[in-house]
Amino acid sequence: MLNQRMIQLGTNRSAIRELFEFGKHYEHDHGEGSVLDFSLGNPSAPLPEVAEKVMRELIGVKGVHDYTSAPGDIAARKLLAASLDRRFGGEFTFNHLYMTMGASAALTIAFCALTSEEDEIVLLAPYFPEYMVFAQRAGAKVVVVSADEEFNPDFEQLERAINPHTALVVVNSPNNPSGKVYSRATLERLADILTAKSQEIGHPVYLVSDEPYREITYGAEVAWIPSIYPDTVVCYSWSKSLSLPGERIGYVAVNPACRHADDIIAAVAGAGRSLGYVCASSLFQRVVASLPDTTCDVNVYKTNRDLLYTALNGMGYHCISPDGAFYLMVKSPLGDGQDFSDRAKELGLLIVPGESFGVKDWVRIAYCVPKERIERAIPLFEKLAPAHE
Amino acid sequence: MLNQRMIQLGTNRSAIRELFEFGKHYEHDHGEGSVLDFSLGNPSAPLPEVAEKVMRELIGVKGVHDYTSAPGDIAARKLLAASLDRRFGGEFTFNHLYMTMGASAALTIAFCALTSEEDEIVLLAPYFPEYMVFAQRAGAKVVVVSADEEFNPDFEQLERAINPHTALVVVNSPNNPSGKVYSRATLERLADILTAKSQEIGHPVYLVSDEPYREITYGAEVAWIPSIYPDTVVCYSWSKSLSLPGERIGYVAVNPACRHADDIIAAVAGAGRSLGYVCASSLFQRVVASLPDTTCDVNVYKTNRDLLYTALNGMGYHCISPDGAFYLMVKSPLGDGQDFSDRAKELGLLIVPGESFGVKDWVRIAYCVPKERIERAIPLFEKLAPAHE
């Protein structure tokens, strides 16, 4: 009767959420600022003013709060498809876009659409831990491929991992948790492997490109993956680019050049329906369609990254300067990431152990926080620094 | 690889959506008003002005567009739980409420939480067709219990239908598609049967009460089901009560007196997580929490009901005056509901055949439309009336 797997998922929160909830309760008991929380990717750059303006204008407009078609309002999707084509030179039409309630919904839908029971999903470490949960919902098996010390995929391991059961590989660049942005050369090598392997096993291995951080970069090129590997399905969210993660608005975009594109489009719609998604927020569909090229002020994150990376590097920590997103990975000076996270927590510093990202010797610091919080954290990181061990 | 079941669900739309999309395309080709669409439950009562005002005030407020806790913002849930307790005398706290993206999400989550593979879900005809899709997502088997001619459940059939595999029974009163509001006596009889059967089979048979139409009534008492049958989980949506169906905001409420309430609360959270729901819209959580007792102007629907029912009844149609929701069921004068729907469609009148609601001899008319549309439809119904056959 009661589903034990669901009880377990509801009881054992993700490591990220566990720390975040701990921090909220601790602050509630000990006062604001009593804990320095770097756990959650809650954007700190303000919502762009133009987005506020657009929202205000749309509220109450006739029809704006009605049901849209299940894949989304056609006019909104036309604007968004045109924006993709303008920026990336694709051939997207509204029909290739399915509006979703954020990237998590998009990924769950894509996994359910692109896999059948017992198929395999390949994740490239480090990866967003909830991929595991979404894959389980699809009934698919997860295979993890390790990264090298620069957070590039171990390509030989990838080649060995792909077999006739492989349905898709997930790419997330800019990456959560590492901030890594794959170079064009890396993506081309990935595409070459997937092309050869698809031919070898007799069916396409799709790339699911999870791109909520596409616009959160500090100069590095974020190559448009569908132009490098045609069998790509893009999952996008405006949570980070417009700083409205609570509003849950994103899409699944099926590359027109995908093999079986029409079937994928149908399967995406079917998966959305069967997961209880009726349509994405009708208001926010229009908000994002009105602002297809707007991004929050990324300099807020760049300032934080520079401050934090320089400080930690100077203290002798091993970390890699992130080119995008708003996370920094630090190798645990204690060997195990969990030990480091525990020690930090004793000092009131909340950083997420790397194990659930598939890199257990690391911790993730989400630096999408007020700058002052980083300044207050630096002396605490100093206390924990390798030199002091 | 590509999931054939998802392709099928995405290709074969529901009968309701099929007609709705037909109507949109027909109007696009032949001009506005060229078709009289009674297919979809898209509310026609305007969004209450106070709701617009609240939305405007909330936009851009610090933190309003951030992630909330997965079950929803605690302050919002406290306000909503207090409203339930004030109105219905329960003992809900914020902890019993899990905010969702509308009732479809709430139902999918509840089905996934309350059933395990191979369990059975009992539906009382006539029922909302998407229940079938949500049950399939949960991996549960559906058992349908017929209604009598007044749309009350066939209680003897219900007793026979419940067996050790039965996990839950779904109640939807006021009902889509019939507009039926179960009397207190009917609900008490239902509760008696479920209580006896739960004891007999050795585990609780839960009631899942789907209540998006709770406030859309024309004088009939809508009894508060948790007070009649403690093992009840309520699925609610503001789509109809505030006329914002596109915004997808609702909740799952676990009755505090439910057996295993804590496990159900955990399983609901787990199911939401595993279906890709991160949190319900953070803006709309606050909007509805600010207006816990506000309802759109129901008189709009009452006027339509009276006009339509009186006209159809006068033409000799067999129909039952609905006490709630905004649907009217008419028995097909041609025997089969599909035939009647087809004949009506030839005249440009879109009404949904009853088969997918589990009552194949009927059609559903959604009268949540501008009154003028009903006035224009009456002569067409006259042409199809029983007297003319």
PDB file of N, CA, C and O in Angstrom, chain B residues 3 71 77 139 147 151 182 198 234 245 271 275 329 368:
ATOM      1  N   ASN B   3      10.213   5.736 -25.470  1.00  0.00           N
ATOM      2  CA  ASN B   3       9.171   5.053 -24.714  1.00  0.00           C
ATOM      3  C   ASN B   3       7.852   5.064 -25.487  1.00  0.00           C
ATOM      4  O   ASN B   3       7.241   6.110 -25.678  1.00  0.00           O
ATOM      5  N   PRO B  71       7.880  21.226   0.267  1.00  0.00           N
ATOM      6  CA  PRO B  71       6.427  21.166   0.496  1.00  0.00           C
ATOM      7  C   PRO B  71       5.751  22.533   0.411  1.00  0.00           C
ATOM      8  O   PRO B  71       4.524  22.610   0.458  1.00  0.00           O
ATOM      9  N   ARG B  77       1.806  28.043   4.113  1.00  0.00           N
ATOM     10  CA  ARG B  77       1.080  26.840   4.532  1.00  0.00           C
ATOM     11  C   ARG B  77       0.388  27.031   5.879  1.00  0.00           C
ATOM     12  O   ARG B  77      -0.690  26.496   6.115  1.00  0.00           O
ATOM     13  N   GLY B 139       1.622   2.929 -11.493  1.00  0.00           N
ATOM     14  CA  GLY B 139       1.711   1.477 -11.655  1.00  0.00           C
ATOM     15  C   GLY B 139       0.538   0.744 -11.029  1.00  0.00           C
ATOM     16  O   GLY B 139       0.602  -0.465 -10.795  1.00  0.00           O
ATOM     17  N   ALA B 147     -22.309   4.287 -11.570  1.00  0.00           N
ATOM     18  CA  ALA B 147     -23.228   5.169 -10.853  1.00  0.00           C
ATOM     19  C   ALA B 147     -24.658   4.757 -11.170  1.00  0.00           C
ATOM     20  O   ALA B 147     -24.911   4.116 -12.195  1.00  0.00           O
ATOM     21  N   PHE B 151     -26.390   9.610 -10.588  1.00  0.00           N
ATOM     22  CA  PHE B 151     -24.937   9.794 -10.408  1.00  0.00           C
ATOM     23  C   PHE B 151     -24.474   9.574  -8.972  1.00  0.00           C
ATOM     24  O   PHE B 151     -23.449  10.112  -8.559  1.00  0.00           O
ATOM     25  N   TYR B 182     -22.304  15.062  -3.844  1.00  0.00           N
ATOM     26  CA  TYR B 182     -22.785  13.983  -2.984  1.00  0.00           C
ATOM     27  C   TYR B 182     -23.394  14.575  -1.716  1.00  0.00           C
ATOM     28  O   TYR B 182     -22.803  15.473  -1.102  1.00  0.00           O
ATOM     29  N   SER B 198     -12.150  -1.780   5.280  1.00  0.00           N
ATOM     30  CA  SER B 198     -10.770  -1.610   5.780  1.00  0.00           C
ATOM     31  C   SER B 198     -10.495  -2.614   6.885  1.00  0.00           C
ATOM     32  O   SER B 198      -9.435  -3.243   6.934  1.00  0.00           O
ATOM     33  N   VAL B 234      -6.871  15.053   0.819  1.00  0.00           N
ATOM     34  CA  VAL B 234      -7.572  15.998  -0.045  1.00  0.00           C
ATOM     35  C   VAL B 234      -6.613  16.551  -1.096  1.00  0.00           C
ATOM     36  O   VAL B 234      -5.499  16.958  -0.772  1.00  0.00           O
ATOM     37  N   PRO B 245      -6.501  28.767 -13.962  1.00  0.00           N
ATOM     38  CA  PRO B 245      -6.109  27.371 -14.204  1.00  0.00           C
ATOM     39  C   PRO B 245      -4.720  27.226 -14.805  1.00  0.00           C
ATOM     40  O   PRO B 245      -4.059  26.211 -14.591  1.00  0.00           O
ATOM     41  N   ALA B 271       7.145  11.489  -3.391  1.00  0.00           N
ATOM     42  CA  ALA B 271       6.542  11.366  -4.722  1.00  0.00           C
ATOM     43  C   ALA B 271       6.715  12.665  -5.508  1.00  0.00           C
ATOM     44  O   ALA B 271       7.063  12.658  -6.694  1.00  0.00           O
ATOM     45  N   LEU B 275       8.808  12.916  -9.041  1.00  0.00           N
ATOM     46  CA  LEU B 275       8.105  13.287 -10.280  1.00  0.00           C
ATOM     47  C   LEU B 275       8.671  14.569 -10.879  1.00  0.00           C
ATOM     48  O   LEU B 275       8.163  15.068 -11.886  1.00  0.00           O
ATOM     49  N   MET B 329     -24.319  17.051 -17.738  1.00  0.00           N
ATOM     50  CA  MET B 329     -24.340  15.826 -18.515  1.00  0.00           C
ATOM     51  C   MET B 329     -25.714  15.679 -19.168  1.00  0.00           C
ATOM     52  O   MET B 329     -26.746  15.880 -18.516  1.00  0.00           O
ATOM     53  N   CYS B 368     -18.863  26.738 -18.634  1.00  0.00           N
ATOM     54  CA  CYS B 368     -18.022  27.848 -18.167  1.00  0.00           C
ATOM     55  C   CYS B 368     -17.587  28.652 -19.392  1.00  0.00           C
ATOM     56  O   CYS B 368     -16.415  28.696 -19.751  1.00  0.00           O
TER      57      CYS B 368
END
